[in-house]
Structures are given as structure tokens and as C-alpha cells.
mmCIF file of N, CA and C in Angstrom:
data_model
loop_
_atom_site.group_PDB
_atom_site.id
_atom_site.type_symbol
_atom_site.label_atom_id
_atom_site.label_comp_id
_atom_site.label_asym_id
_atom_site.label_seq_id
_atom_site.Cartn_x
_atom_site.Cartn_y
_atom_site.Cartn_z
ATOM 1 N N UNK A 1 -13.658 -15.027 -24.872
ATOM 2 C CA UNK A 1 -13.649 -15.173 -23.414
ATOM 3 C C UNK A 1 -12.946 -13.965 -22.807
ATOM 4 N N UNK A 2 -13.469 -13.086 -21.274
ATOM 5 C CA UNK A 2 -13.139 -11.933 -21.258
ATOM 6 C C UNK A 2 -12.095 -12.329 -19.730
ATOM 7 N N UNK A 3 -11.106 -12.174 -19.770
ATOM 8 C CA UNK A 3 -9.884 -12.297 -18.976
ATOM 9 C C UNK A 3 -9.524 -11.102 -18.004
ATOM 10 N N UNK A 4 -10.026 -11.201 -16.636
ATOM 11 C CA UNK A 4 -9.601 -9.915 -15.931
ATOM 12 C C UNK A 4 -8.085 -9.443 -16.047
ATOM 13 N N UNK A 5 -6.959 -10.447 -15.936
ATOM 14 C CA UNK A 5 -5.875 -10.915 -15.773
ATOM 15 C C UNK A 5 -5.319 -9.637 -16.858
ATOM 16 N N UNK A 6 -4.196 -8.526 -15.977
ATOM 17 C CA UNK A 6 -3.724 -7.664 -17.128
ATOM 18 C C UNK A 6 -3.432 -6.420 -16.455
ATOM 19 N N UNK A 7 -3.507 -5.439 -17.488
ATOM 20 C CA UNK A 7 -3.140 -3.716 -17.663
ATOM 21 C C UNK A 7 -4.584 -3.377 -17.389
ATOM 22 N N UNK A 8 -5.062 -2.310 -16.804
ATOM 23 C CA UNK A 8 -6.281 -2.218 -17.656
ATOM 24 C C UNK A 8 -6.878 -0.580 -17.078
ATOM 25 N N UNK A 9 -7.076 0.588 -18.367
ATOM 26 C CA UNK A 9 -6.872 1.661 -18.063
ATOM 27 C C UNK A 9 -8.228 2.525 -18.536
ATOM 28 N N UNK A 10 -9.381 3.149 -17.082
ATOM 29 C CA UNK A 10 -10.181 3.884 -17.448
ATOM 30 C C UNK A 10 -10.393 4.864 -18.754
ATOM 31 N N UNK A 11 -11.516 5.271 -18.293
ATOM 32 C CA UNK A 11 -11.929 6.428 -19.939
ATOM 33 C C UNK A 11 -11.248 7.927 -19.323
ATOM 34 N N UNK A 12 -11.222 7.587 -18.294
ATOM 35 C CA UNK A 12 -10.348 9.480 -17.022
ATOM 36 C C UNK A 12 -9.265 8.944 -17.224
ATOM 37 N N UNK A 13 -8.332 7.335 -17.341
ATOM 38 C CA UNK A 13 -7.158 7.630 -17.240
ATOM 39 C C UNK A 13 -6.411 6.923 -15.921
ATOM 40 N N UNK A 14 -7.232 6.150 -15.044
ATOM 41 C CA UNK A 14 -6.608 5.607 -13.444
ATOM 42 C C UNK A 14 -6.244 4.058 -14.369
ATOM 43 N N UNK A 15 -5.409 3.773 -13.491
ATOM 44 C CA UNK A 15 -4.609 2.735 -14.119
ATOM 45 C C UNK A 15 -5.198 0.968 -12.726
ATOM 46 N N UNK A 16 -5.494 0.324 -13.656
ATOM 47 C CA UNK A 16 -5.746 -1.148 -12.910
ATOM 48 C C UNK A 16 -5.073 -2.377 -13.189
ATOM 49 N N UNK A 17 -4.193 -3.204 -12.255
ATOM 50 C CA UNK A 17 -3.587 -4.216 -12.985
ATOM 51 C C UNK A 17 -3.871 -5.216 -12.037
ATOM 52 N N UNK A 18 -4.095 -6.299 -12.610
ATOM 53 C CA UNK A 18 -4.743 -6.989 -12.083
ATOM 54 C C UNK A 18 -4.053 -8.606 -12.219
ATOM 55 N N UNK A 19 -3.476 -9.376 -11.427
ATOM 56 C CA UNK A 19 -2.431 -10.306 -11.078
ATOM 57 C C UNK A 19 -3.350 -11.668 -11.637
ATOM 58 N N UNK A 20 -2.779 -12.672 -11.596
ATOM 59 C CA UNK A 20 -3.537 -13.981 -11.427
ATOM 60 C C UNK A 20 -4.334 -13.928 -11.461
ATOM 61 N N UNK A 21 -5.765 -14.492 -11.861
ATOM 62 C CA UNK A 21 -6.793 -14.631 -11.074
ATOM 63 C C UNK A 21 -6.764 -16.434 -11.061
ATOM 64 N N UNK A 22 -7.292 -16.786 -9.631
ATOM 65 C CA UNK A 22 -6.876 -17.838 -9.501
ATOM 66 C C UNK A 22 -7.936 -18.805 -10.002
ATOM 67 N N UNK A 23 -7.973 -19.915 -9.891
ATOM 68 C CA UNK A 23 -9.258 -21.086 -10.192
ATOM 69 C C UNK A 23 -10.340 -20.626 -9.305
ATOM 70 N N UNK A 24 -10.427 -20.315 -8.085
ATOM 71 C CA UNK A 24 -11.926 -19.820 -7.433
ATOM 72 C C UNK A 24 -12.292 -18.723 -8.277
ATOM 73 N N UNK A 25 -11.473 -18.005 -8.674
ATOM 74 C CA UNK A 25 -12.052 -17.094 -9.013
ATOM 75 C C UNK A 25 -11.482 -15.671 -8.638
ATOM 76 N N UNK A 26 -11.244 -15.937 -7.336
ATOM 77 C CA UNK A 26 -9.586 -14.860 -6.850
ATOM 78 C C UNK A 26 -8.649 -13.633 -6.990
ATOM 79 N N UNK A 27 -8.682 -12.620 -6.907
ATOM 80 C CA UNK A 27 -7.888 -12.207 -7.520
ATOM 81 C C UNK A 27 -7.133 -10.844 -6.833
ATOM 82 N N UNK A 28 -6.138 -10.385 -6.789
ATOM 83 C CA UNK A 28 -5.637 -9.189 -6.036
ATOM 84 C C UNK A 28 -4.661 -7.839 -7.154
ATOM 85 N N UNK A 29 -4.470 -7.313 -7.224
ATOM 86 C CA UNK A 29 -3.462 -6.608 -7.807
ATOM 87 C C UNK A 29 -3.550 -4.936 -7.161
ATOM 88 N N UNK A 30 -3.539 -3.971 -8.110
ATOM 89 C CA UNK A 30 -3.458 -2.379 -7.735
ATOM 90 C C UNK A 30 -4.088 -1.419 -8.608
ATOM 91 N N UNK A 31 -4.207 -0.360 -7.629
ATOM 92 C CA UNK A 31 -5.364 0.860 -8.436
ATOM 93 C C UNK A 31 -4.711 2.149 -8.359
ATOM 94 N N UNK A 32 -4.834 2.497 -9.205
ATOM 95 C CA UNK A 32 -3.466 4.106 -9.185
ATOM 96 C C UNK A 32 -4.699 4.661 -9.943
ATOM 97 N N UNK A 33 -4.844 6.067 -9.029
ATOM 98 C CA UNK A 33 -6.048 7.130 -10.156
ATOM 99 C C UNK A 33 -5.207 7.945 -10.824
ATOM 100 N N UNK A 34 -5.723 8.841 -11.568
ATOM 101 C CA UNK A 34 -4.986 9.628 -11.920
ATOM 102 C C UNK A 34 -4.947 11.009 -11.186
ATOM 103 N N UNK A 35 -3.426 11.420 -10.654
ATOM 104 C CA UNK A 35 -3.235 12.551 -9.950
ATOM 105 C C UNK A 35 -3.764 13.784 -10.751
ATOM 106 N N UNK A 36 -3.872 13.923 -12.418
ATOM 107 C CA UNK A 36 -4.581 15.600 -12.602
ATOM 108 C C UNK A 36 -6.095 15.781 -12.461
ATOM 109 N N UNK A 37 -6.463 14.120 -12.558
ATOM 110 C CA UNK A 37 -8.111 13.926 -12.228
ATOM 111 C C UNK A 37 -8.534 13.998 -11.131
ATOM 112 N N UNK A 38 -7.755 13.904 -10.077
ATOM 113 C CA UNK A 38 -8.159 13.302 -8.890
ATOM 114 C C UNK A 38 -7.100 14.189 -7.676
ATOM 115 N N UNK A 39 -7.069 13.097 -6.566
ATOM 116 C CA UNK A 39 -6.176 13.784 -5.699
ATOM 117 C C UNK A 39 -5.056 12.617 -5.566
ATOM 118 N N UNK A 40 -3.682 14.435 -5.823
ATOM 119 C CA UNK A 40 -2.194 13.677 -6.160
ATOM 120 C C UNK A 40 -1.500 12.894 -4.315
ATOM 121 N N UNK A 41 -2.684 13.167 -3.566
ATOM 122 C CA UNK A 41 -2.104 12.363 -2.325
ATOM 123 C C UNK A 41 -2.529 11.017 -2.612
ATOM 124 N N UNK A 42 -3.267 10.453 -3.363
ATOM 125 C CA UNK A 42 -3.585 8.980 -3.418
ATOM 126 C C UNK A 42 -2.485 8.428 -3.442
ATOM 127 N N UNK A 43 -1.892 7.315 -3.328
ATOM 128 C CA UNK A 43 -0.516 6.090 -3.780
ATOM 129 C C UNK A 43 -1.630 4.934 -5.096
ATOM 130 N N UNK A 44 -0.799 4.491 -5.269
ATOM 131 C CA UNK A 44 -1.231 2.930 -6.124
ATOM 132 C C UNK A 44 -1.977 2.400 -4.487
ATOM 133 N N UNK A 45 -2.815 1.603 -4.684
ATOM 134 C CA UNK A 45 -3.426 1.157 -3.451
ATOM 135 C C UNK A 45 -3.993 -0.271 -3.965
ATOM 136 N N UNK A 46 -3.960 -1.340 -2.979
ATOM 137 C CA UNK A 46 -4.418 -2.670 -3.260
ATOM 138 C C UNK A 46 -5.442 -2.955 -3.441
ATOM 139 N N UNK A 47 -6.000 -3.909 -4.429
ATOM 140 C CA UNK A 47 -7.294 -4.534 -4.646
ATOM 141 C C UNK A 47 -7.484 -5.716 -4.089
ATOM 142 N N UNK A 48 -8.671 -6.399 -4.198
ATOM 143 C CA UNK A 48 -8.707 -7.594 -3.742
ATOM 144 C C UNK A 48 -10.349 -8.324 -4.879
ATOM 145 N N UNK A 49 -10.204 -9.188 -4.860
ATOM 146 C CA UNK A 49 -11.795 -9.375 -6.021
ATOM 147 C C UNK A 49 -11.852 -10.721 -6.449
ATOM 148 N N UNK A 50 -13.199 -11.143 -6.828
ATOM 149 C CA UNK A 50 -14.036 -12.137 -6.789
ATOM 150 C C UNK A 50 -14.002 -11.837 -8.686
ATOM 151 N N UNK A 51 -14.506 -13.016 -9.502
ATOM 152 C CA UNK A 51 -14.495 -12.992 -10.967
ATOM 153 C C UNK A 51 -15.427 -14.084 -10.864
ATOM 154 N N UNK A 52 -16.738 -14.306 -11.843
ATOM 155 C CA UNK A 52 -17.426 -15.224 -11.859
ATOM 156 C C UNK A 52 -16.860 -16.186 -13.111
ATOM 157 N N UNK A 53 -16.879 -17.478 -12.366
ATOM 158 C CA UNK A 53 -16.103 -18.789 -13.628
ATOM 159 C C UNK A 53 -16.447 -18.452 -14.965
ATOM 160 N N UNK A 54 -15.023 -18.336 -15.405
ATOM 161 C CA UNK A 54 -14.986 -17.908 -17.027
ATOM 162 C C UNK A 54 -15.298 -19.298 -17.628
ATOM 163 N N UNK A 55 -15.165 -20.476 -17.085
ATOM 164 C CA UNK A 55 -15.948 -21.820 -17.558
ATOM 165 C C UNK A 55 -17.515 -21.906 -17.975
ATOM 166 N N UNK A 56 -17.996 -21.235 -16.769
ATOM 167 C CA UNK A 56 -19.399 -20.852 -16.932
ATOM 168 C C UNK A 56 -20.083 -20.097 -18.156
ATOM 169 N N UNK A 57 -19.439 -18.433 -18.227
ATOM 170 C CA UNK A 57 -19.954 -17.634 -18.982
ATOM 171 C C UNK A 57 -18.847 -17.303 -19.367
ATOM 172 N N UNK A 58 -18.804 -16.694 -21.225
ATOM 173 C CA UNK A 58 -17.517 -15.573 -21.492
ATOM 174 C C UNK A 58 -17.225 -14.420 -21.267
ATOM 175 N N UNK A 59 -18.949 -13.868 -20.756
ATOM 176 C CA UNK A 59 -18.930 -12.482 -20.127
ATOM 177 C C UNK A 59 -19.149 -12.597 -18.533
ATOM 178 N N UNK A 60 -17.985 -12.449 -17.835
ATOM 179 C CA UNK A 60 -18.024 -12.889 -16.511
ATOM 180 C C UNK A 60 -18.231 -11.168 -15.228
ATOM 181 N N UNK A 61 -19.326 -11.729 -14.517
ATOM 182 C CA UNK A 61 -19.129 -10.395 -13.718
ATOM 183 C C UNK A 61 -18.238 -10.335 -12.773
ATOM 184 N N UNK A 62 -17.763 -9.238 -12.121
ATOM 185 C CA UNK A 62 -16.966 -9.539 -11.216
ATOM 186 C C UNK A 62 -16.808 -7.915 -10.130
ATOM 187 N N UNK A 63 -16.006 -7.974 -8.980
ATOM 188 C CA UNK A 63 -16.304 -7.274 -7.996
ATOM 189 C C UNK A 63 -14.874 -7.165 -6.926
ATOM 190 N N UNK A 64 -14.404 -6.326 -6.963
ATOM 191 C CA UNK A 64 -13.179 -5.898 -5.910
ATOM 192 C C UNK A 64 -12.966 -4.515 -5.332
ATOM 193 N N UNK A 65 -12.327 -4.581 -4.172
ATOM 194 C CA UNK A 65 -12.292 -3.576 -2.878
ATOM 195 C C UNK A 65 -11.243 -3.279 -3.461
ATOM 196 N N UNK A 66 -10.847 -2.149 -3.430
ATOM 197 C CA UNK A 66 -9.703 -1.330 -3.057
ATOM 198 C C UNK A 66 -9.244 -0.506 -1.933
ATOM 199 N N UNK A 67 -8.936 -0.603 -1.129
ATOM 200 C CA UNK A 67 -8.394 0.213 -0.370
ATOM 201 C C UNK A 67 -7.225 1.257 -0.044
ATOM 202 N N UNK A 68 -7.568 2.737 -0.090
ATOM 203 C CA UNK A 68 -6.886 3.691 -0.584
ATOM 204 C C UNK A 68 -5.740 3.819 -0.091
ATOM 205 N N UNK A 69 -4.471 4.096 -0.474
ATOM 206 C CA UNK A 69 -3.442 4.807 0.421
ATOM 207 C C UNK A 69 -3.086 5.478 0.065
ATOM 208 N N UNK A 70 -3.122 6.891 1.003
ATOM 209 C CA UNK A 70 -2.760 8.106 1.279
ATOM 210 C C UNK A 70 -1.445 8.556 1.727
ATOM 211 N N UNK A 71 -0.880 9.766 1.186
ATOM 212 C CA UNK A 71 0.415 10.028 1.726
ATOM 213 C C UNK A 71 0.103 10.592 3.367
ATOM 214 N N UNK A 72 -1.207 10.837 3.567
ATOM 215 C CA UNK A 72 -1.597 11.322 4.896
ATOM 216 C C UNK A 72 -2.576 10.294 5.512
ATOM 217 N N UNK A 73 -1.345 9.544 6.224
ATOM 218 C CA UNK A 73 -1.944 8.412 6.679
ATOM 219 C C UNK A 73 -3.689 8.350 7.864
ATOM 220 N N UNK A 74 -3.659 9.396 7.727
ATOM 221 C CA UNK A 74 -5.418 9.812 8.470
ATOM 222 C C UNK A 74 -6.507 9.379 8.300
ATOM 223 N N UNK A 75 -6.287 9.744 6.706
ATOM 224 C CA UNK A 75 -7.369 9.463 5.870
ATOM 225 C C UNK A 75 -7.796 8.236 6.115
ATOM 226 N N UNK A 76 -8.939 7.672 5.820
ATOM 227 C CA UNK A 76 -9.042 6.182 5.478
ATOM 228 C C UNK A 76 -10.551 6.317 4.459
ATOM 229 N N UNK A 77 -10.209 5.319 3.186
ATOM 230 C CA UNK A 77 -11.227 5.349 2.349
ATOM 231 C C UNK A 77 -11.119 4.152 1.795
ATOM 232 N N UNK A 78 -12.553 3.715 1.563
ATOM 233 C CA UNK A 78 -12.669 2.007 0.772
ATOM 234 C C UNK A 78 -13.472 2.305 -0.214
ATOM 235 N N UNK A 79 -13.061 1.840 -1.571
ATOM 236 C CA UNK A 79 -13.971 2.240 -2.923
ATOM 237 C C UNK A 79 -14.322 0.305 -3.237
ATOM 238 N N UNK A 80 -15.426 -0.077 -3.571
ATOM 239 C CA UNK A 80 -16.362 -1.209 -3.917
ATOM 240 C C UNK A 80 -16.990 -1.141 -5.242
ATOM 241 N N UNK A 81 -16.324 -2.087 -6.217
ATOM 242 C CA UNK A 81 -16.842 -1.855 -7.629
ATOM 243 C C UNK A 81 -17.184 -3.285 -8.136
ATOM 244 N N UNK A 82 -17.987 -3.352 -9.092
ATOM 245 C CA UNK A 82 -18.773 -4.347 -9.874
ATOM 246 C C UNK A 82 -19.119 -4.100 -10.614
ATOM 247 N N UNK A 83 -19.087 -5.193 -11.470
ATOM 248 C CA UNK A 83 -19.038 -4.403 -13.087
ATOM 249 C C UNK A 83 -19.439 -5.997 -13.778
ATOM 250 N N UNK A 84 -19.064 -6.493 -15.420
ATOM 251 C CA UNK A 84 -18.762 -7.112 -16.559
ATOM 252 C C UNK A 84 -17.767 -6.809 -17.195
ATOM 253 N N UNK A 85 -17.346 -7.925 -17.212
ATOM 254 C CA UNK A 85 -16.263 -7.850 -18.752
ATOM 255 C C UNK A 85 -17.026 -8.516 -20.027
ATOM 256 N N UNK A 86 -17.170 -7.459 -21.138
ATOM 257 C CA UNK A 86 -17.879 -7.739 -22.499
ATOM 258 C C UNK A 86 -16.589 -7.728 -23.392
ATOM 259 N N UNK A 87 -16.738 -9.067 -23.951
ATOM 260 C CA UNK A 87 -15.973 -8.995 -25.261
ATOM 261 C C UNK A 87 -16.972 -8.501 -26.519
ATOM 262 N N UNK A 88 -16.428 -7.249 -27.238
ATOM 263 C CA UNK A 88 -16.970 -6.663 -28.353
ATOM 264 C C UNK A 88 -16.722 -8.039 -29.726
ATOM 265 N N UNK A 89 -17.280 -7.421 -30.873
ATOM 266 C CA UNK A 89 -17.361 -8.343 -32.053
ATOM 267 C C UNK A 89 -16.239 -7.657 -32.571
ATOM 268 N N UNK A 90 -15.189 -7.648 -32.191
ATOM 269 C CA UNK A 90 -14.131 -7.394 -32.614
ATOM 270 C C UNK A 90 -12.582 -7.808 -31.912
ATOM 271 N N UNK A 91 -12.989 -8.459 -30.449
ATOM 272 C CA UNK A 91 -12.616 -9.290 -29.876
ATOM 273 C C UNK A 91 -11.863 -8.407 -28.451
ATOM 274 N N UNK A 92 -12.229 -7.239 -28.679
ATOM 275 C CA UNK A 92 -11.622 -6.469 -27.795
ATOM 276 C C UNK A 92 -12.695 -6.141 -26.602
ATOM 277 N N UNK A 93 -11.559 -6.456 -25.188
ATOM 278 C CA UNK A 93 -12.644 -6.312 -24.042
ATOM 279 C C UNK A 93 -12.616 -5.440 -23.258
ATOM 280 N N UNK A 94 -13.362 -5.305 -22.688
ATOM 281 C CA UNK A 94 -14.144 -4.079 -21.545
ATOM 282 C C UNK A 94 -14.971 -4.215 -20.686
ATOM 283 N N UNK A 95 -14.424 -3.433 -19.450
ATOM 284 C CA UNK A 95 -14.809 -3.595 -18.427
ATOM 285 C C UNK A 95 -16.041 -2.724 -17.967
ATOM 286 N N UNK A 96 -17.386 -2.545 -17.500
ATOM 287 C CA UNK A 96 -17.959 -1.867 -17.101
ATOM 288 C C UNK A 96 -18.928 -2.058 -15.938
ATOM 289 N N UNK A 97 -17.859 -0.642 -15.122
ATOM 290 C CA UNK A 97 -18.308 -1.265 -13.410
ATOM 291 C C UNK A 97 -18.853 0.040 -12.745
ATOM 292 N N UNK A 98 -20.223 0.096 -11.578
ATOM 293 C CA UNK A 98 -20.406 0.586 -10.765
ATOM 294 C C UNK A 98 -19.346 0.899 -8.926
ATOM 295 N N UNK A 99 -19.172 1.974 -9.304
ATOM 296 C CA UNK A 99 -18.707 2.098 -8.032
ATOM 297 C C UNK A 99 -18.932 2.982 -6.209
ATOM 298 N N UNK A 100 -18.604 2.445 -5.377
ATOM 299 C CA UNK A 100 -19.017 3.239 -4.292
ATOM 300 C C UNK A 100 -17.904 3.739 -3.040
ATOM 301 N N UNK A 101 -17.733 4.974 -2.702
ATOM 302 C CA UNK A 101 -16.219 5.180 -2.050
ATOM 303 C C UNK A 101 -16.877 5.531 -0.639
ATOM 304 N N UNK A 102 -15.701 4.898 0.669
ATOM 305 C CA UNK A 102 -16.597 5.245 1.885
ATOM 306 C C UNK A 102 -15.664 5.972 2.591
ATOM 307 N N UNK A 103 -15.686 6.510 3.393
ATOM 308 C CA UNK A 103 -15.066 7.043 4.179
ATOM 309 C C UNK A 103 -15.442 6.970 5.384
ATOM 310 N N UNK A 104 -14.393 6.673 6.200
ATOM 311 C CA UNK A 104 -14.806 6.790 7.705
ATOM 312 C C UNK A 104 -15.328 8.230 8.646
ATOM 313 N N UNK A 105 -16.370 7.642 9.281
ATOM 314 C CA UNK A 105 -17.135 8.874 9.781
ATOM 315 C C UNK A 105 -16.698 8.675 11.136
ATOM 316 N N UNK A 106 -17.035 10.164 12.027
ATOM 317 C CA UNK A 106 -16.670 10.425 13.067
ATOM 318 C C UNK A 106 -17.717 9.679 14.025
ATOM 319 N N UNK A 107 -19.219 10.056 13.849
ATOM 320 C CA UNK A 107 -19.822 9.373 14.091
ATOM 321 C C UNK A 107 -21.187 9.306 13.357
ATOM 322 N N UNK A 108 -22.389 8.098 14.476
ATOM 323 C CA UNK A 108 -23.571 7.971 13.338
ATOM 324 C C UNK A 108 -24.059 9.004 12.515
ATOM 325 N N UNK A 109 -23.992 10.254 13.312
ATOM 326 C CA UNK A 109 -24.681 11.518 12.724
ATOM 327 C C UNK A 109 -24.033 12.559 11.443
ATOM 328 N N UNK A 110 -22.662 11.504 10.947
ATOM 329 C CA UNK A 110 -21.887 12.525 9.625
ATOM 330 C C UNK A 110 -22.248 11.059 8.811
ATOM 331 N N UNK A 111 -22.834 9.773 9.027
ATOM 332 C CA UNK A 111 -22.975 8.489 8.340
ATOM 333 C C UNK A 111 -23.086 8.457 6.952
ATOM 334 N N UNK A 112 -24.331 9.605 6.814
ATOM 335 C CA UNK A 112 -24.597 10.061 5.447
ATOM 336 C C UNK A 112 -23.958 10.685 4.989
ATOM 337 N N UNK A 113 -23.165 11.331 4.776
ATOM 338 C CA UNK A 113 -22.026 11.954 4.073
ATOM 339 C C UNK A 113 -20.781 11.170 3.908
ATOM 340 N N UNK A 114 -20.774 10.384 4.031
ATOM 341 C CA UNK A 114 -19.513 9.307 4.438
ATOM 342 C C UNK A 114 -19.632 8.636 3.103
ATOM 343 N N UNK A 115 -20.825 8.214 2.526
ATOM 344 C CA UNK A 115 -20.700 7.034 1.260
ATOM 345 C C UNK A 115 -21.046 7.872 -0.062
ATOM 346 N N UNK A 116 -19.895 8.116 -1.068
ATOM 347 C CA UNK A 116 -20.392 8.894 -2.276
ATOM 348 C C UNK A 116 -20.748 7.314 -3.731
#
């Protein structure tokens, strides 16, 4: 059975920990990237996420927002990921998720450049 609940650290290296997850399904914790991969203005920034009943299936999909914080409070960016947790035949699990980062645009006409 694959347990969001934990540590849990990309193949680049950004760090995810992930609190409770509750009986709905629930769940909140934090997302820290990594500053030599990425950009060292990010902070740890909050998640928020949905887990499909581990009653149901042992490979459960699941889906949470993060929302970025910046040492330059200007910025504003929301990253949206979904993924599975697969337990291997060796009992060890993994997460593998699609993701999408937005950024706020000035207006309709920068829209498209706004979602990577």
C-alpha cells in the first residue's frame, strides 16, 4: 500500500513533505526546490492535495497545489501536479507526477506565456 504521508525527495533533488493525510483523503505539507537547480529566491512554500482512498486501490493517484514563496514578494506563481504512487516488487514507493507552473500575467495578451 503506497502512503503519501512522509519525506519525499525528487530525481533533481527538491524536497516534499507531506503531513497527515486525512480520511477524505486531505492533505497539506511543503515544497522546497532545490536552490543550485533552480532559483535560490524560492522559500519552502505550501502544498495543499487530494489522495485517492488507499482503501480502494494500493496504487493511489493523487494531486496538490503548491504555491510559491518568493523572497520578492512580486512574484506570484502556482505549480499543479498529479501523479501515482507505485509500490515496486520490492516494496519501495514512488511517486510519478505531471506538472504545470503559472504565473500571473499582466494581461490577456502575455496569457500564453504565463503557463509552462
Amino acid at each position: 500500500q503506497c502512503l503519501l504521508s512522509g519525506s519525499w525527495r525528487s530525481d533533481t533533488g527538491c524536497r516534499m513533505v507531506v503531513f497527515t493525510v486525512g480520511k477524505d483523503g486531505s492533505f497539506s505539507g511543503s515544497y522546497l526546490p532545490v536552490p543550485a537547480a533552480g532559483n535560490s529566491e524560492i522559500l519552502s512554500s505550501p502544498l495543499k492535495g487530494s489522495q485517492q482512498d488507499v482503501g480502494l486501490v494500493l496504487q493511489p493517484i493523487f494531486s496538490f497545489t503548491v504555491h510559491w514563496q518568493h523572497r520578492d514578494s512580486d512574484t506570484t506563481q502556482m505549480s499543479v501536479f498529479l501523479g501515482q504512487c507505485y509500490v515496486g516488487t520490492n516494496g519501495e514507493e514512488t511517486l510519478h507526477a505531471l506538472w504545470l507552473l503559472r504565473e500571473a500575467s499582466d494581461s490577456p495578451a502575455d496569457d500564453w506565456k504565463a503557463t509552462r
